[in-house]
Amino acid sequence: MKTIERQLQNAVNKLVAWCDKNGHTISAGKSRCVHFCRKRNIHRDPNIQIRNAPIPVVNEIRFLGVIFDRKLTFLPHILHLRKKCERSLNILKVLSRTSWGADRTSLLRIYQAVILSSIDYGGMVYGSARPSVLRRLDNIHHSALRICSGAFRTSPVESLYVICHQLPLHLRRQKISALYFFRAQSVPRHPISQSTISLSLRRFYAARPSHILPFCERAKMLLHDSDLNVTIQSSDSFCFPPSNIPQFSYLNPFLGFDKSSTAPVTLQQLFHHHRYQYSSFIPIFTDGSKSDGHVVVV
């Protein structure tokens, strides 16, 4: 614990120094610390400080819409998500009236936009929870499909999947995880693009099948079991971080002309002359750029 505290405190000190240099302020009272640990015996939490003010240690934290608990069971997130989706089911119940309600296609679209989108969000993160925890969301999925299709409560769930053209939630999570894994592998500098576990950890997970594998290993096993031979093309779109945007050089032939007092013909001549000088370059237009008789949409 002393080593962890020392390393984290050094990182926090560097972060505070960077913020002071660039005009930002970090409040210790508004910050939170979560000690992720699976130990069951009593152990003390780390003491991290910002300007000699300790950061409060909590059992769970909400980050980008996903609740992380200290044991990474994701049970608080599943319970919060289930409660939120149960309230949203009332929308489908109101719109499914037999006298004036919406049809099946409209109800399914509303379900996908309002409820299923919330369930899919962060699926590759909380997908590492125990199957018994993840099954708490299946009742929401099945209830919504019964409302949309008008099926009886005793109808088999397999029939609901076929009628409504929907996948079970565990297959949806596998699909979302595979797509995210493909996107991560296409970016060479992505943190998980080259993530692998050591041989000792492989032996540890092999000896304890109840332990959940990391995301990359689970995605690789999914692709192996599915017998998919996928070739991923590299696309390093993010060559530089947004906080360090380089300076671009550009030419502005309209710099000395006022649009309100300059004839449109003059601006058009300047543009055509500019395009004639750089005819070998590839033109790129912004959204809503005007051309002769129409608008260019990018």
PDB file of N, CA and C in Angstrom, residues 32-38 56-81 121-129 180 215 218:
ATOM      1  N   ARG A  32     -12.932  12.170  -5.973  1.00  0.00           N
ATOM      2  CA  ARG A  32     -13.227  10.920  -5.286  1.00  0.00           C
ATOM      3  C   ARG A  32     -12.148   9.889  -5.618  1.00  0.00           C
ATOM      4  N   CYS A  33     -11.920   9.011  -4.678  1.00  0.00           N
ATOM      5  CA  CYS A  33     -10.936   7.933  -4.832  1.00  0.00           C
ATOM      6  C   CYS A  33     -11.629   6.606  -4.561  1.00  0.00           C
ATOM      7  N   VAL A  34     -11.403   5.637  -5.437  1.00  0.00           N
ATOM      8  CA  VAL A  34     -11.950   4.293  -5.277  1.00  0.00           C
ATOM      9  C   VAL A  34     -10.786   3.315  -5.231  1.00  0.00           C
ATOM     10  N   HIS A  35     -10.771   2.491  -4.209  1.00  0.00           N
ATOM     11  CA  HIS A  35      -9.732   1.482  -4.060  1.00  0.00           C
ATOM     12  C   HIS A  35     -10.265   0.164  -4.610  1.00  0.00           C
ATOM     13  N   PHE A  36      -9.856  -0.195  -5.819  1.00  0.00           N
ATOM     14  CA  PHE A  36     -10.303  -1.435  -6.450  1.00  0.00           C
ATOM     15  C   PHE A  36      -9.483  -2.582  -5.876  1.00  0.00           C
ATOM     16  N   CYS A  37     -10.146  -3.435  -5.140  1.00  0.00           N
ATOM     17  CA  CYS A  37      -9.465  -4.530  -4.462  1.00  0.00           C
ATOM     18  C   CYS A  37     -10.474  -5.632  -4.164  1.00  0.00           C
ATOM     19  N   ARG A  38     -10.022  -6.884  -4.284  1.00  0.00           N
ATOM     20  CA  ARG A  38     -10.884  -8.037  -4.016  1.00  0.00           C
ATOM     21  C   ARG A  38     -10.579  -8.703  -2.680  1.00  0.00           C
ATOM     22  N   PRO A  56     -11.556  12.080  -0.603  1.00  0.00           N
ATOM     23  CA  PRO A  56     -12.461  11.100   0.025  1.00  0.00           C
ATOM     24  C   PRO A  56     -12.458   9.771  -0.726  1.00  0.00           C
ATOM     25  N   VAL A  57     -12.443   8.690   0.037  1.00  0.00           N
ATOM     26  CA  VAL A  57     -12.475   7.332  -0.526  1.00  0.00           C
ATOM     27  C   VAL A  57     -13.914   6.825  -0.475  1.00  0.00           C
ATOM     28  N   VAL A  58     -14.456   6.403  -1.628  1.00  0.00           N
ATOM     29  CA  VAL A  58     -15.830   5.925  -1.731  1.00  0.00           C
ATOM     30  C   VAL A  58     -15.823   4.491  -2.233  1.00  0.00           C
ATOM     31  N   ASN A  59     -16.971   3.833  -2.094  1.00  0.00           N
ATOM     32  CA  ASN A  59     -17.086   2.439  -2.524  1.00  0.00           C
ATOM     33  C   ASN A  59     -17.421   2.295  -3.997  1.00  0.00           C
ATOM     34  N   GLU A  60     -17.984   3.307  -4.606  1.00  0.00           N
ATOM     35  CA  GLU A  60     -18.337   3.253  -6.022  1.00  0.00           C
ATOM     36  C   GLU A  60     -18.296   4.656  -6.594  1.00  0.00           C
ATOM     37  N   ILE A  61     -18.094   4.729  -7.905  1.00  0.00           N
ATOM     38  CA  ILE A  61     -17.980   6.011  -8.584  1.00  0.00           C
ATOM     39  C   ILE A  61     -18.633   5.886  -9.954  1.00  0.00           C
ATOM     40  N   ARG A  62     -19.266   6.949 -10.388  1.00  0.00           N
ATOM     41  CA  ARG A  62     -19.896   6.990 -11.709  1.00  0.00           C
ATOM     42  C   ARG A  62     -18.972   7.714 -12.678  1.00  0.00           C
ATOM     43  N   PHE A  63     -18.566   7.031 -13.727  1.00  0.00           N
ATOM     44  CA  PHE A  63     -17.637   7.596 -14.710  1.00  0.00           C
ATOM     45  C   PHE A  63     -18.181   7.325 -16.104  1.00  0.00           C
ATOM     46  N   LEU A  64     -18.486   8.410 -16.830  1.00  0.00           N
ATOM     47  CA  LEU A  64     -19.023   8.321 -18.193  1.00  0.00           C
ATOM     48  C   LEU A  64     -20.263   7.430 -18.256  1.00  0.00           C
ATOM     49  N   GLY A  65     -21.122   7.560 -17.255  1.00  0.00           N
ATOM     50  CA  GLY A  65     -22.384   6.836 -17.265  1.00  0.00           C
ATOM     51  C   GLY A  65     -22.316   5.415 -16.765  1.00  0.00           C
ATOM     52  N   VAL A  66     -21.152   4.925 -16.372  1.00  0.00           N
ATOM     53  CA  VAL A  66     -20.994   3.557 -15.869  1.00  0.00           C
ATOM     54  C   VAL A  66     -20.545   3.639 -14.415  1.00  0.00           C
ATOM     55  N   ILE A  67     -21.203   2.878 -13.544  1.00  0.00           N
ATOM     56  CA  ILE A  67     -20.898   2.875 -12.125  1.00  0.00           C
ATOM     57  C   ILE A  67     -19.872   1.775 -11.848  1.00  0.00           C
ATOM     58  N   PHE A  68     -18.713   2.176 -11.341  1.00  0.00           N
ATOM     59  CA  PHE A  68     -17.653   1.235 -10.989  1.00  0.00           C
ATOM     60  C   PHE A  68     -17.631   1.058  -9.474  1.00  0.00           C
ATOM     61  N   ASP A  69     -17.812  -0.167  -9.003  1.00  0.00           N
ATOM     62  CA  ASP A  69     -17.695  -0.448  -7.579  1.00  0.00           C
ATOM     63  C   ASP A  69     -16.295  -0.961  -7.280  1.00  0.00           C
ATOM     64  N   ARG A  70     -15.942  -0.993  -6.018  1.00  0.00           N
ATOM     65  CA  ARG A  70     -14.557  -1.281  -5.648  1.00  0.00           C
ATOM     66  C   ARG A  70     -14.155  -2.716  -5.924  1.00  0.00           C
ATOM     67  N   LYS A  71     -15.096  -3.629  -6.046  1.00  0.00           N
ATOM     68  CA  LYS A  71     -14.778  -5.012  -6.385  1.00  0.00           C
ATOM     69  C   LYS A  71     -15.049  -5.335  -7.848  1.00  0.00           C
ATOM     70  N   LEU A  72     -15.469  -4.341  -8.623  1.00  0.00           N
ATOM     71  CA  LEU A  72     -15.713  -4.480 -10.058  1.00  0.00           C
ATOM     72  C   LEU A  72     -16.708  -5.602 -10.365  1.00  0.00           C
ATOM     73  N   THR A  73     -17.730  -5.706  -9.518  1.00  0.00           N
ATOM     74  CA  THR A  73     -18.813  -6.648  -9.815  1.00  0.00           C
ATOM     75  C   THR A  73     -19.860  -6.044 -10.736  1.00  0.00           C
ATOM     76  N   PHE A  74     -19.902  -4.708 -10.825  1.00  0.00           N
ATOM     77  CA  PHE A  74     -20.853  -3.957 -11.637  1.00  0.00           C
ATOM     78  C   PHE A  74     -22.310  -4.220 -11.231  1.00  0.00           C
ATOM     79  N   LEU A  75     -22.502  -4.772 -10.029  1.00  0.00           N
ATOM     80  CA  LEU A  75     -23.857  -4.966  -9.540  1.00  0.00           C
ATOM     81  C   LEU A  75     -24.577  -3.639  -9.310  1.00  0.00           C
ATOM     82  N   PRO A  76     -23.954  -2.602  -8.725  1.00  0.00           N
ATOM     83  CA  PRO A  76     -24.661  -1.317  -8.592  1.00  0.00           C
ATOM     84  C   PRO A  76     -25.071  -0.731  -9.928  1.00  0.00           C
ATOM     85  N   HIS A  77     -24.235  -0.905 -10.953  1.00  0.00           N
ATOM     86  CA  HIS A  77     -24.594  -0.370 -12.273  1.00  0.00           C
ATOM     87  C   HIS A  77     -25.765  -1.140 -12.868  1.00  0.00           C
ATOM     88  N   ILE A  78     -25.775  -2.443 -12.717  1.00  0.00           N
ATOM     89  CA  ILE A  78     -26.871  -3.252 -13.263  1.00  0.00           C
ATOM     90  C   ILE A  78     -28.181  -2.904 -12.563  1.00  0.00           C
ATOM     91  N   LEU A  79     -28.149  -2.751 -11.243  1.00  0.00           N
ATOM     92  CA  LEU A  79     -29.368  -2.408 -10.510  1.00  0.00           C
ATOM     93  C   LEU A  79     -29.869  -1.017 -10.891  1.00  0.00           C
ATOM     94  N   HIS A  80     -28.943  -0.067 -11.044  1.00  0.00           N
ATOM     95  CA  HIS A  80     -29.350   1.280 -11.462  1.00  0.00           C
ATOM     96  C   HIS A  80     -29.914   1.257 -12.876  1.00  0.00           C
ATOM     97  N   LEU A  81     -29.286   0.503 -13.770  1.00  0.00           N
ATOM     98  CA  LEU A  81     -29.768   0.421 -15.145  1.00  0.00           C
ATOM     99  C   LEU A  81     -31.124  -0.274 -15.221  1.00  0.00           C
ATOM    100  N   TYR A 121     -25.243   0.614 -23.970  1.00  0.00           N
ATOM    101  CA  TYR A 121     -24.162   1.537 -23.648  1.00  0.00           C
ATOM    102  C   TYR A 121     -23.249   0.938 -22.564  1.00  0.00           C
ATOM    103  N   GLY A 122     -21.980   0.898 -22.864  1.00  0.00           N
ATOM    104  CA  GLY A 122     -21.014   0.349 -21.916  1.00  0.00           C
ATOM    105  C   GLY A 122     -21.063  -1.155 -21.790  1.00  0.00           C
ATOM    106  N   GLY A 123     -21.658  -1.853 -22.754  1.00  0.00           N
ATOM    107  CA  GLY A 123     -21.761  -3.303 -22.662  1.00  0.00           C
ATOM    108  C   GLY A 123     -20.415  -3.997 -22.644  1.00  0.00           C
ATOM    109  N   MET A 124     -19.426  -3.431 -23.348  1.00  0.00           N
ATOM    110  CA  MET A 124     -18.102  -4.051 -23.337  1.00  0.00           C
ATOM    111  C   MET A 124     -17.395  -3.864 -22.002  1.00  0.00           C
ATOM    112  N   VAL A 125     -17.887  -2.914 -21.168  1.00  0.00           N
ATOM    113  CA  VAL A 125     -17.279  -2.670 -19.856  1.00  0.00           C
ATOM    114  C   VAL A 125     -17.936  -3.556 -18.801  1.00  0.00           C
ATOM    115  N   TYR A 126     -19.251  -3.410 -18.619  1.00  0.00           N
ATOM    116  CA  TYR A 126     -19.911  -4.194 -17.580  1.00  0.00           C
ATOM    117  C   TYR A 126     -20.204  -5.618 -18.033  1.00  0.00           C
ATOM    118  N   GLY A 127     -19.787  -5.965 -19.254  1.00  0.00           N
ATOM    119  CA  GLY A 127     -19.955  -7.343 -19.712  1.00  0.00           C
ATOM    120  C   GLY A 127     -19.084  -8.333 -18.972  1.00  0.00           C
ATOM    121  N   SER A 128     -18.117  -7.845 -18.187  1.00  0.00           N
ATOM    122  CA  SER A 128     -17.271  -8.728 -17.385  1.00  0.00           C
ATOM    123  C   SER A 128     -17.922  -9.144 -16.076  1.00  0.00           C
ATOM    124  N   ALA A 129     -19.147  -8.711 -15.824  1.00  0.00           N
ATOM    125  CA  ALA A 129     -19.842  -9.104 -14.598  1.00  0.00           C
ATOM    126  C   ALA A 129     -20.235 -10.584 -14.658  1.00  0.00           C
ATOM    127  N   TYR A 180     -16.232  -3.232 -30.869  1.00  0.00           N
ATOM    128  CA  TYR A 180     -15.291  -2.348 -30.179  1.00  0.00           C
ATOM    129  C   TYR A 180     -13.861  -2.880 -30.293  1.00  0.00           C
ATOM    130  N   PHE A 215     -10.786  -7.976 -21.049  1.00  0.00           N
ATOM    131  CA  PHE A 215     -11.623  -7.753 -22.232  1.00  0.00           C
ATOM    132  C   PHE A 215     -10.967  -8.292 -23.503  1.00  0.00           C
ATOM    133  N   ARG A 218     -11.167 -12.035 -23.686  1.00  0.00           N
ATOM    134  CA  ARG A 218     -12.531 -12.488 -23.936  1.00  0.00           C
ATOM    135  C   ARG A 218     -12.926 -12.255 -25.384  1.00  0.00           C
TER     136      ARG A 218
END
